[in-house]
Amino acid sequence: MTPSPEDLIKRIEGISKKDSDLIKEAYDFAWGVHKNTTRYSGEPYFNHVFETAKTIADFGMSPKTVIAGLLHDVIEDEGVLGEDIKNRFGEEVLFLVNGVTKLGKIRFRGAERHVGSLQKLFLATSQDIRVLIIKLADRLHNMKTLEHVPEEKRKRIAMETMEVYAPIAHRLGMGRIKGELQDLAFPYINPVDYEKVKKLAEPKRMEKNKSLSKIHKALSIELKNEKIHNVLTDYRLKHLYSIYEKLQRKDFDIDQIYDISALRVIVPTVSDCYRVLGIIHSLWRPLPGRIKDYIAVPKPNGYQSIHTTIFTGDGEIAEIQIRTHDMHDVAEFGIASHVSYKDKNAKRQGIKLPWNLNFNKYIGRKVEDKKLDVPDWVREIASIQEENPEIEEFYSNLKTDFFKDRIFVFTPGGDVVDLPVDSSPIDFAYRIHTDIGNHIFGVKVNSKLVSLDIRLQNGDIVEILTKEKNHPSRKWLEYARTVFAKRQIRNYLQKDKNNSK
Ligand code: MN
């Protein structure tokens, strides 16, 4: 079946006549430009940009963003001039297309081109988060068609997906695409374990679904009795790669993974969520210590839900997840649901953007409106490369500071700060502001004075005490873990040396 522009237009809620005409024009333009190019699979190149645009539309993005999806490869692969895009589709579309365009093949090669292009991507993203969203949609389709790519390239692309793009999706709260990217990369990176996990998980899942459907029936009746309306329920199947990660922590014992499938209950309001939890616990006995309230305390990437695990009464154990419709959107689409077109004027109930508790009030800094949707860490990545464009350091930085496992700790005021695992109070201080870092005098963790070299734990409340006359010492370089804090300390020591000359 040949794709048609209607397939895109119907996905965009409330689109105007003018915008749908512009989509048709972009469709024809992209078709014309790519018409003599094919993919490794032999299918028309156009299919790739069309699928990318479709994903972007499904994320709920604006018509301009969908157009940029259609045009995302016309500069890089077909040599269309930026000027031409600007004249036809405007400056906004050109900016987005330029943002995802790789560095020129002629001047840059190999690793330098890949990492350099990544730097360029983050620079553009720090001005407009939609650049990264387009890139993820592009990568998703490339991963779906990876089997056709020459073997020697496959593994590199799969690795990059696992090391860079899936963690980005995760940090942006885009749960659905993160899971898909990991599951698509998994068999290319580790085919043996992939098969092993699949064999373990599939029969278990069938079994689980049977007992979930019994619970589902009983619960539906009770929710009706209790007059909770507008309820959506579905089964959440845990992604294979995420099962694999858990299996590694549980000695490959599949029986210890209770959430291989889970029942999901989606209701209108936050108070409905707690009522549903009460109803569930009065019907089935919960497993002690396994009730997680991510509504009151969201995950660092913005995820909100209540999870509980119950004894089903027939020897089984099952997980149930409860959330509002808005929370569900955010859990699936993350940041995309905040910059979404259809919800431009909608106010989301009870949803807070954790990534922009960015201490602006604390340090009196003003951020342009447009940049408010850009998480701090994206801006931080962009600023690293402005200071130090060394290519290898940039890539390892990205992996250690930004994409490793994270903990979240609190300021005394209750704001959440997320940091890489093993961070010290020094990393925390610099994360809040360089001025705080440069004047650390002492630190209290959970109200107790502790030394500067401790490793912070998930959930710690951290208070930094400062004194004007206190300054970084060489020793701090050993205590700090993030490249960011180390660089600030080095900067300070260097300046200090110069001043005393
Ligand atoms: Mn592409």
Short mmCIF file of C-alpha atoms and ligand atoms in Angstrom, two decimals:
data_model
loop_
_atom_site.label_atom_id
_atom_site.label_comp_id
_atom_site.label_asym_id
_atom_site.label_seq_id
_atom_site.Cartn_x
_atom_site.Cartn_y
_atom_site.Cartn_z
CA MET A 1 0.00 0.00 0.00
CA THR A 2 1.38 3.39 -0.91
CA PRO A 3 1.43 5.87 1.92
CA SER A 4 -0.66 8.99 1.55
CA PRO A 5 -0.51 12.41 3.22
CA GLU A 6 -3.94 11.66 4.68
CA ASP A 7 -2.30 9.02 6.88
CA LEU A 8 -0.37 11.84 8.51
CA ILE A 9 -3.11 14.46 8.59
CA LYS A 10 -5.64 12.23 10.32
CA ARG A 11 -3.17 11.71 13.17
CA ILE A 12 -3.00 15.41 14.00
CA GLU A 13 -5.91 16.48 16.15
CA GLY A 14 -7.50 19.81 15.21
CA ILE A 15 -5.21 20.54 12.26
CA SER A 16 -6.11 23.61 10.15
CA LYS A 17 -6.70 23.60 6.40
CA LYS A 18 -3.56 25.66 5.90
CA ASP A 19 -1.41 23.23 7.84
CA SER A 20 -2.82 20.17 6.14
CA ASP A 21 -2.07 21.77 2.76
CA LEU A 22 1.48 22.41 3.93
CA ILE A 23 1.81 18.75 4.93
CA LYS A 24 0.68 17.71 1.46
CA GLU A 25 3.26 20.03 -0.04
CA ALA A 26 6.02 18.64 2.17
CA TYR A 27 4.90 15.13 1.29
CA ASP A 28 5.17 15.84 -2.45
CA PHE A 29 8.47 17.65 -1.98
CA ALA A 30 10.06 14.81 0.00
CA TRP A 31 8.68 12.25 -2.44
CA GLY A 32 10.18 14.11 -5.39
CA VAL A 33 13.56 14.62 -3.76
CA HIS A 34 13.97 10.99 -2.63
CA LYS A 35 12.30 9.36 -5.63
CA ASN A 36 15.46 7.86 -7.10
CA THR A 37 16.87 6.65 -3.81
CA THR A 38 16.25 3.30 -2.20
CA ARG A 39 17.01 1.88 1.24
CA TYR A 40 19.22 -1.17 1.88
CA SER A 41 16.02 -3.22 1.88
CA GLY A 42 15.28 -2.11 -1.67
CA GLU A 43 12.16 -0.17 -0.69
CA PRO A 44 11.83 3.53 -1.61
CA TYR A 45 13.79 5.85 0.67
CA PHE A 46 10.63 7.89 1.06
CA ASN A 47 9.11 5.15 3.25
CA HIS A 48 11.69 5.93 5.90
CA VAL A 49 10.88 9.63 6.15
CA PHE A 50 7.17 8.88 5.99
CA GLU A 51 7.37 6.41 8.89
CA THR A 52 9.44 8.90 10.86
CA ALA A 53 6.81 11.60 10.32
CA LYS A 54 4.06 9.18 11.36
CA THR A 55 5.77 8.44 14.66
CA ILE A 56 6.17 12.17 15.28
CA ALA A 57 2.48 12.72 14.62
CA ASP A 58 1.63 9.88 17.01
CA PHE A 59 3.67 11.64 19.68
CA GLY A 60 1.15 14.47 19.32
CA MET A 61 3.61 16.95 17.84
CA SER A 62 2.72 20.03 15.79
CA PRO A 63 2.25 20.04 11.98
CA LYS A 64 5.60 21.88 11.58
CA THR A 65 7.38 19.12 13.49
CA VAL A 66 5.71 16.46 11.34
CA ILE A 67 6.84 18.37 8.24
CA ALA A 68 10.39 18.47 9.58
CA GLY A 69 10.09 14.68 9.98
CA LEU A 70 9.21 14.34 6.28
CA LEU A 71 12.13 16.55 5.30
CA HIS A 72 14.69 15.37 7.85
CA ASP A 73 16.99 13.68 5.33
CA VAL A 74 16.70 15.96 2.30
CA ILE A 75 19.76 18.06 3.19
CA GLU A 76 21.96 15.23 4.44
CA ASP A 77 21.17 12.64 1.79
CA GLU A 78 20.04 14.58 -1.25
CA GLY A 79 21.87 17.87 -0.95
CA VAL A 80 18.79 20.10 -0.95
CA LEU A 81 19.72 23.67 0.05
CA GLY A 82 18.57 25.06 3.36
CA GLU A 83 17.45 28.18 1.55
CA ASP A 84 14.96 26.14 -0.44
CA ILE A 85 13.40 24.63 2.71
CA LYS A 86 13.20 28.04 4.32
CA ASN A 87 11.40 29.56 1.33
CA ARG A 88 8.86 26.78 1.10
CA PHE A 89 8.27 25.79 4.71
CA GLY A 90 9.69 28.56 6.87
CA GLU A 91 12.54 29.12 9.27
CA GLU A 92 11.18 26.91 12.06
CA VAL A 93 11.14 23.82 9.83
CA LEU A 94 14.63 24.62 8.55
CA PHE A 95 15.97 24.89 12.10
CA LEU A 96 14.53 21.47 13.00
CA VAL A 97 15.86 19.82 9.83
CA ASN A 98 19.31 21.35 10.29
CA GLY A 99 19.36 20.14 13.90
CA VAL A 100 19.06 16.48 12.93
CA THR A 101 21.34 16.71 9.90
CA LYS A 102 24.73 15.04 10.42
CA LEU A 103 28.02 16.77 9.76
CA GLY A 104 29.18 16.69 6.14
CA LYS A 105 30.62 13.35 4.99
CA ILE A 106 33.48 14.95 3.15
CA ARG A 107 35.01 16.97 5.94
CA PHE A 108 34.34 14.55 8.77
CA ARG A 109 34.92 10.81 8.97
CA GLY A 110 34.32 7.80 11.22
CA ALA A 111 34.04 8.36 14.95
CA GLU A 112 34.68 12.05 14.54
CA ARG A 113 31.63 12.39 12.36
CA HIS A 114 29.38 10.38 14.68
CA VAL A 115 30.32 12.14 17.88
CA GLY A 116 30.56 15.53 16.19
CA SER A 117 27.05 15.04 14.84
CA LEU A 118 25.85 14.14 18.31
CA GLN A 119 27.34 17.37 19.66
CA LYS A 120 25.60 19.31 16.97
CA LEU A 121 22.34 17.55 17.80
CA PHE A 122 22.56 18.57 21.46
CA LEU A 123 23.39 22.16 20.59
CA ALA A 124 20.26 22.41 18.46
CA THR A 125 18.23 20.54 21.10
CA SER A 126 19.26 22.98 23.79
CA GLN A 127 17.34 25.56 21.79
CA ASP A 128 14.41 23.37 20.85
CA ILE A 129 13.62 19.99 22.39
CA ARG A 130 11.70 18.91 19.30
CA VAL A 131 15.00 18.27 17.50
CA LEU A 132 15.69 15.36 19.84
CA ILE A 133 12.15 14.04 19.45
CA ILE A 134 12.55 13.94 15.65
CA LYS A 135 15.89 12.19 16.03
CA LEU A 136 14.35 9.50 18.25
CA ALA A 137 11.56 8.88 15.73
CA ASP A 138 14.19 8.62 12.97
CA ARG A 139 16.25 6.16 15.03
CA LEU A 140 13.18 4.05 15.81
CA HIS A 141 12.53 3.40 12.13
CA ASN A 142 16.21 2.77 11.42
CA MET A 143 16.21 0.15 14.17
CA LYS A 144 13.05 -1.49 12.80
CA THR A 145 14.83 -1.94 9.47
CA LEU A 146 18.28 -2.76 10.82
CA GLU A 147 18.28 -6.32 9.49
CA HIS A 148 18.80 -4.97 5.96
CA VAL A 149 21.86 -2.92 6.86
CA PRO A 150 25.29 -4.49 6.10
CA GLU A 151 26.43 -6.63 8.98
CA GLU A 152 29.53 -4.62 9.88
CA LYS A 153 27.39 -1.53 10.49
CA ARG A 154 24.58 -3.25 12.38
CA LYS A 155 26.35 -3.74 15.66
CA ARG A 156 27.65 -0.18 15.83
CA ILE A 157 24.19 1.23 15.20
CA ALA A 158 22.63 -1.11 17.77
CA MET A 159 25.28 -0.17 20.36
CA GLU A 160 24.76 3.52 19.78
CA THR A 161 21.03 3.00 20.21
CA MET A 162 21.54 1.18 23.49
CA GLU A 163 24.18 3.56 24.86
CA VAL A 164 22.85 6.90 23.71
CA TYR A 165 19.34 6.97 22.28
CA ALA A 166 17.53 4.63 24.69
CA PRO A 167 18.98 6.47 27.72
CA ILE A 168 17.96 9.79 26.17
CA ALA A 169 14.41 8.51 25.71
CA HIS A 170 14.47 7.28 29.29
CA ARG A 171 15.63 10.61 30.69
CA LEU A 172 12.96 12.36 28.65
CA GLY A 173 10.39 10.06 30.24
CA MET A 174 9.46 8.55 26.86
CA GLY A 175 8.84 5.06 28.21
CA ARG A 176 7.31 3.52 25.14
CA ILE A 177 10.04 4.42 22.65
CA LYS A 178 12.79 3.62 25.16
CA GLY A 179 11.43 0.08 25.56
CA GLU A 180 11.07 -0.36 21.81
CA LEU A 181 14.60 0.88 21.07
CA GLN A 182 16.14 -1.45 23.65
CA ASP A 183 14.17 -4.45 22.45
CA LEU A 184 15.16 -3.74 18.85
CA ALA A 185 18.87 -3.36 19.70
CA PHE A 186 19.05 -6.30 22.11
CA PRO A 187 19.25 -9.20 19.58
CA TYR A 188 22.07 -7.49 17.62
CA ILE A 189 24.14 -6.77 20.70
CA ASN A 190 23.65 -10.02 22.57
CA PRO A 191 21.84 -12.65 20.47
CA VAL A 192 22.50 -15.50 22.91
CA ASP A 193 20.94 -13.81 25.92
CA TYR A 194 18.14 -12.45 23.79
CA GLU A 195 17.04 -15.97 22.84
CA LYS A 196 17.46 -17.15 26.42
CA VAL A 197 15.26 -14.39 27.85
CA LYS A 198 12.64 -14.92 25.18
CA LYS A 199 12.41 -18.63 25.99
CA LEU A 200 12.12 -17.93 29.71
CA ALA A 201 9.66 -15.08 29.47
CA GLU A 202 7.07 -16.20 26.95
CA PRO A 203 5.50 -19.21 28.71
CA LYS A 204 5.59 -17.33 32.00
CA ARG A 205 3.75 -14.44 30.43
CA MET A 206 0.93 -16.67 29.16
CA GLU A 207 0.51 -18.09 32.64
CA LYS A 208 0.51 -14.65 34.21
CA ASN A 209 -2.05 -13.27 31.80
CA LYS A 210 -4.49 -16.02 32.77
CA SER A 211 -4.40 -15.07 36.42
CA LEU A 212 -4.49 -11.36 35.58
CA SER A 213 -7.68 -11.76 33.61
CA LYS A 214 -9.39 -13.33 36.64
CA ILE A 215 -8.36 -10.38 38.78
CA HIS A 216 -9.42 -8.02 36.06
CA LYS A 217 -12.96 -9.40 36.09
CA ALA A 218 -13.35 -9.28 39.85
CA LEU A 219 -11.93 -5.79 40.05
CA SER A 220 -14.13 -4.40 37.26
CA ILE A 221 -17.25 -5.51 39.10
CA GLU A 222 -16.07 -3.93 42.34
CA LEU A 223 -15.13 -0.62 40.63
CA LYS A 224 -18.61 -0.44 39.19
CA ASN A 225 -20.16 -1.09 42.60
CA GLU A 226 -18.03 1.67 44.04
CA LYS A 227 -19.11 4.00 41.21
CA ILE A 228 -15.68 4.72 39.81
CA HIS A 229 -16.35 5.61 36.20
CA ASN A 230 -14.37 6.24 33.05
CA VAL A 231 -11.92 3.48 33.89
CA LEU A 232 -9.53 2.09 31.30
CA THR A 233 -7.79 -1.18 31.96
CA ASP A 234 -5.14 -2.95 29.96
CA TYR A 235 -2.25 -5.34 30.39
CA ARG A 236 1.23 -3.98 30.45
CA LEU A 237 3.75 -6.43 29.01
CA LYS A 238 7.21 -5.78 30.34
CA HIS A 239 9.75 -5.28 27.55
CA LEU A 240 12.18 -8.14 27.00
CA TYR A 241 15.29 -6.06 27.63
CA SER A 242 13.89 -4.74 30.85
CA ILE A 243 13.11 -8.34 31.93
CA TYR A 244 16.73 -9.15 31.06
CA GLU A 245 18.05 -6.34 33.26
CA LYS A 246 15.96 -7.62 36.15
CA LEU A 247 16.94 -11.26 35.54
CA GLN A 248 20.58 -10.32 35.92
CA ARG A 249 19.83 -9.06 39.42
CA LYS A 250 17.76 -12.16 40.30
CA ASP A 251 20.09 -14.99 39.25
CA PHE A 252 18.03 -15.59 36.12
CA ASP A 253 15.10 -16.86 38.20
CA ILE A 254 12.02 -15.90 36.19
CA ASP A 255 9.70 -16.73 39.10
CA GLN A 256 11.09 -13.77 40.98
CA ILE A 257 9.86 -11.31 38.40
CA TYR A 258 6.33 -10.46 39.43
CA ASP A 259 5.71 -7.72 36.92
CA ILE A 260 6.43 -9.64 33.72
CA SER A 261 2.87 -8.63 32.89
CA ALA A 262 0.85 -6.24 34.99
CA LEU A 263 -2.71 -5.05 35.12
CA ARG A 264 -3.02 -1.36 34.51
CA VAL A 265 -5.95 0.67 35.82
CA ILE A 266 -6.35 4.17 34.42
CA VAL A 267 -8.82 6.54 36.10
CA PRO A 268 -9.73 10.24 35.82
CA THR A 269 -8.35 11.80 39.00
CA VAL A 270 -5.61 11.40 41.57
CA SER A 271 -8.11 10.75 44.34
CA ASP A 272 -9.64 7.97 42.20
CA CYS A 273 -6.17 6.38 42.13
CA TYR A 274 -6.03 6.15 45.91
CA ARG A 275 -9.60 4.88 46.10
CA VAL A 276 -8.77 2.14 43.59
CA LEU A 277 -5.72 1.21 45.66
CA GLY A 278 -7.95 0.87 48.72
CA ILE A 279 -10.42 -1.31 46.84
CA ILE A 280 -7.65 -3.58 45.56
CA HIS A 281 -6.15 -4.01 49.01
CA SER A 282 -9.51 -4.86 50.51
CA LEU A 283 -10.00 -7.58 47.89
CA TRP A 284 -6.50 -9.06 47.88
CA ARG A 285 -3.69 -9.07 50.38
CA PRO A 286 -0.72 -6.94 49.22
CA LEU A 287 2.87 -8.14 49.49
CA PRO A 288 4.48 -6.13 52.28
CA GLY A 289 7.04 -3.58 51.15
CA ARG A 290 6.00 -3.64 47.52
CA ILE A 291 3.59 -0.73 47.43
CA LYS A 292 5.23 2.11 45.54
CA ASP A 293 3.63 5.52 45.43
CA TYR A 294 5.23 7.27 42.47
CA ILE A 295 2.32 9.70 42.43
CA ALA A 296 3.37 11.39 45.66
CA VAL A 297 7.06 10.88 44.84
CA PRO A 298 7.53 10.78 41.05
CA LYS A 299 10.60 9.16 39.49
CA PRO A 300 13.34 11.55 38.37
CA ASN A 301 12.17 11.36 34.78
CA GLY A 302 8.62 12.39 35.69
CA TYR A 303 7.00 8.95 35.82
CA GLN A 304 3.93 8.80 38.06
CA SER A 305 1.81 5.79 39.07
CA ILE A 306 0.99 3.66 42.09
CA HIS A 307 2.33 0.11 41.91
CA THR A 308 1.17 -2.65 44.20
CA THR A 309 1.80 -6.38 44.19
CA ILE A 310 -0.88 -8.73 45.50
CA PHE A 311 -1.45 -12.39 46.33
CA THR A 312 -4.15 -13.43 43.89
CA GLY A 313 -5.46 -16.18 46.19
CA ASP A 314 -4.70 -19.05 43.79
CA GLY A 315 -1.00 -19.22 44.51
CA GLU A 316 -0.09 -16.48 42.04
CA ILE A 317 1.39 -13.05 42.60
CA ALA A 318 0.41 -10.12 40.38
CA GLU A 319 1.32 -6.48 39.95
CA ILE A 320 -1.27 -3.75 39.46
CA GLN A 321 -0.43 -0.21 38.33
CA ILE A 322 -2.81 2.68 38.94
CA ARG A 323 -2.58 6.11 37.31
CA THR A 324 -4.63 8.93 35.80
CA HIS A 325 -5.15 9.35 32.04
CA ASP A 326 -2.74 12.30 32.06
CA MET A 327 -0.10 10.33 33.91
CA HIS A 328 -0.53 7.56 31.40
CA ASP A 329 0.21 9.95 28.54
CA VAL A 330 3.28 11.26 30.29
CA ALA A 331 4.52 7.73 31.08
CA GLU A 332 4.26 6.72 27.44
CA PHE A 333 5.35 9.91 25.68
CA GLY A 334 7.24 11.82 28.38
CA ILE A 335 8.43 15.23 27.34
CA ALA A 336 6.60 14.93 24.03
CA SER A 337 3.32 15.11 25.93
CA HIS A 338 4.41 18.43 27.43
CA VAL A 339 5.28 20.07 24.14
CA SER A 340 2.37 18.35 22.48
CA TYR A 341 0.28 20.21 19.96
CA LYS A 342 -3.14 18.89 20.90
CA ASP A 343 -2.64 19.73 24.56
CA LYS A 344 -1.18 23.14 24.01
CA ASN A 345 -3.73 24.79 26.25
CA ALA A 346 -4.68 21.87 28.44
CA LYS A 347 -3.54 21.91 32.01
CA ARG A 348 -2.44 18.55 33.26
CA GLN A 349 -3.83 17.60 36.60
CA GLY A 350 -1.28 16.93 39.29
CA ILE A 351 1.62 16.65 36.86
CA LYS A 352 4.85 18.43 37.60
CA LEU A 353 7.82 18.66 35.30
CA PRO A 354 10.67 17.38 37.45
CA TRP A 355 13.34 18.40 34.97
CA ASN A 356 12.57 22.04 35.32
CA LEU A 357 12.77 22.35 39.03
CA ASN A 358 15.89 24.01 37.77
CA PHE A 359 16.56 26.22 40.71
CA ASN A 360 15.96 29.33 38.69
CA LYS A 361 14.31 30.95 41.65
CA TYR A 362 17.25 29.86 43.75
CA ILE A 363 19.85 31.57 41.63
CA GLY A 364 17.69 34.29 40.13
CA ARG A 365 18.30 33.20 36.55
CA LYS A 366 15.80 33.81 33.79
CA VAL A 367 15.22 31.34 30.99
CA GLU A 368 13.52 32.19 27.72
CA ASP A 369 9.99 30.84 27.47
CA LYS A 370 10.77 28.60 24.55
CA LYS A 371 13.63 26.98 26.40
CA LEU A 372 11.52 26.07 29.40
CA ASP A 373 10.69 22.72 27.87
CA VAL A 374 14.34 21.83 27.49
CA PRO A 375 15.58 19.81 30.48
CA ASP A 376 18.58 21.23 32.32
CA TRP A 377 20.76 18.27 31.51
CA VAL A 378 20.36 18.86 27.77
CA ARG A 379 21.52 22.44 28.23
CA GLU A 380 24.37 21.14 30.34
CA ILE A 381 25.51 18.76 27.60
CA ALA A 382 25.40 21.62 25.14
CA SER A 383 27.48 23.83 27.43
CA ILE A 384 30.12 21.13 27.96
CA GLN A 385 30.93 21.04 24.31
CA GLU A 386 31.06 24.80 24.08
CA GLU A 387 33.77 24.78 26.71
CA ASN A 388 35.60 21.70 25.62
CA PRO A 389 34.92 20.22 22.23
CA GLU A 390 37.29 17.22 22.64
CA ILE A 391 35.46 14.44 20.91
CA GLU A 392 36.43 11.37 22.92
CA GLU A 393 35.96 13.11 26.24
CA PHE A 394 32.54 14.27 25.14
CA TYR A 395 31.34 10.76 24.41
CA SER A 396 32.62 9.24 27.65
CA ASN A 397 31.22 12.22 29.53
CA LEU A 398 27.83 11.55 28.06
CA LYS A 399 27.94 7.95 29.21
CA THR A 400 29.20 8.58 32.76
CA ASP A 401 27.48 11.82 33.71
CA PHE A 402 24.24 11.63 31.85
CA PHE A 403 23.24 8.11 30.91
CA LYS A 404 24.46 5.96 33.81
CA ASP A 405 22.04 4.81 36.50
CA ARG A 406 20.75 7.73 38.48
CA ILE A 407 19.75 8.44 42.02
CA PHE A 408 17.52 11.20 43.15
CA VAL A 409 18.11 13.27 46.21
CA PHE A 410 16.26 16.21 47.69
CA THR A 411 17.07 19.76 48.65
CA PRO A 412 15.85 20.74 52.14
CA GLY A 413 12.96 22.47 50.32
CA GLY A 414 11.90 19.16 48.73
CA ASP A 415 13.07 19.84 45.16
CA VAL A 416 14.41 16.77 43.38
CA VAL A 417 17.93 16.68 42.01
CA ASP A 418 18.97 13.71 39.94
CA LEU A 419 22.59 12.66 39.82
CA PRO A 420 24.63 9.70 38.58
CA VAL A 421 24.97 6.81 41.05
CA ASP A 422 27.91 7.31 43.51
CA SER A 423 27.75 11.10 43.40
CA SER A 424 29.16 13.01 46.37
CA PRO A 425 27.80 16.14 48.08
CA ILE A 426 30.28 18.10 45.96
CA ASP A 427 28.54 16.91 42.78
CA PHE A 428 25.22 17.90 44.29
CA ALA A 429 26.48 21.38 45.18
CA TYR A 430 27.86 22.08 41.70
CA ARG A 431 24.72 20.68 40.15
CA ILE A 432 22.73 23.39 41.92
CA HIS A 433 25.11 26.22 41.15
CA THR A 434 28.82 26.84 40.64
CA ASP A 435 28.77 29.50 43.34
CA ILE A 436 27.43 27.04 45.88
CA GLY A 437 30.05 24.49 44.86
CA ASN A 438 32.87 27.01 45.10
CA HIS A 439 32.00 27.92 48.70
CA ILE A 440 31.17 24.59 50.34
CA PHE A 441 31.90 24.71 54.04
CA GLY A 442 30.11 21.59 55.19
CA VAL A 443 27.27 19.26 54.34
CA LYS A 444 24.33 17.72 56.14
CA VAL A 445 22.72 14.57 54.83
CA ASN A 446 19.38 13.74 56.44
CA SER A 447 20.12 16.45 59.03
CA LYS A 448 23.46 14.91 60.08
CA LEU A 449 26.84 16.50 59.41
CA VAL A 450 28.87 14.20 57.16
CA SER A 451 32.19 14.41 55.32
CA LEU A 452 32.48 15.60 51.74
CA ASP A 453 33.65 12.28 50.35
CA ILE A 454 30.55 10.20 51.14
CA ARG A 455 28.45 8.66 48.37
CA LEU A 456 24.89 9.94 48.31
CA GLN A 457 22.03 7.44 48.40
CA ASN A 458 18.67 7.51 46.70
CA GLY A 459 16.24 9.63 48.69
CA ASP A 460 18.83 11.52 50.79
CA ILE A 461 18.01 15.06 51.84
CA VAL A 462 21.11 17.12 51.24
CA GLU A 463 21.87 20.52 52.65
CA ILE A 464 25.02 22.37 51.62
CA LEU A 465 26.46 24.86 54.09
CA THR A 466 28.49 27.62 52.48
CA LYS A 467 30.92 30.24 53.69
CA GLU A 468 32.18 33.11 51.60
CA LYS A 469 35.83 32.46 52.51
CA ASN A 470 35.75 28.70 51.78
CA HIS A 471 37.13 27.45 48.47
CA PRO A 472 37.77 24.23 46.53
CA SER A 473 40.94 22.27 47.23
CA ARG A 474 42.84 19.76 45.13
CA LYS A 475 41.43 16.97 47.33
CA TRP A 476 37.93 17.73 46.04
CA LEU A 477 38.91 16.39 42.63
CA GLU A 478 39.09 12.92 44.20
CA TYR A 479 35.73 13.26 45.92
CA ALA A 480 33.76 14.54 42.96
CA ARG A 481 32.41 11.99 40.55
CA THR A 482 30.83 13.95 37.74
CA VAL A 483 32.95 15.38 34.99
CA PHE A 484 30.95 18.56 35.40
CA ALA A 485 31.95 19.15 39.04
CA LYS A 486 35.57 18.19 38.37
CA ARG A 487 35.79 20.70 35.59
CA GLN A 488 34.39 23.47 37.77
CA ILE A 489 36.90 22.65 40.51
CA ARG A 490 39.78 22.63 38.04
CA ASN A 491 38.61 25.94 36.62
CA TYR A 492 38.60 27.43 40.08
CA LEU A 493 42.05 26.08 40.99
CA GLN A 494 43.47 27.37 37.72
CA LYS A 495 42.06 30.85 38.23
CA ASP A 496 43.28 30.86 41.80
CA LYS A 497 46.80 29.96 40.65
CA ASN A 498 46.77 32.72 38.07
CA ASN A 499 45.60 35.24 40.63
CA SER A 500 48.35 34.40 43.10
CA LYS A 501 51.11 34.75 40.51
MN MN B 1 16.66 9.40 8.71
#
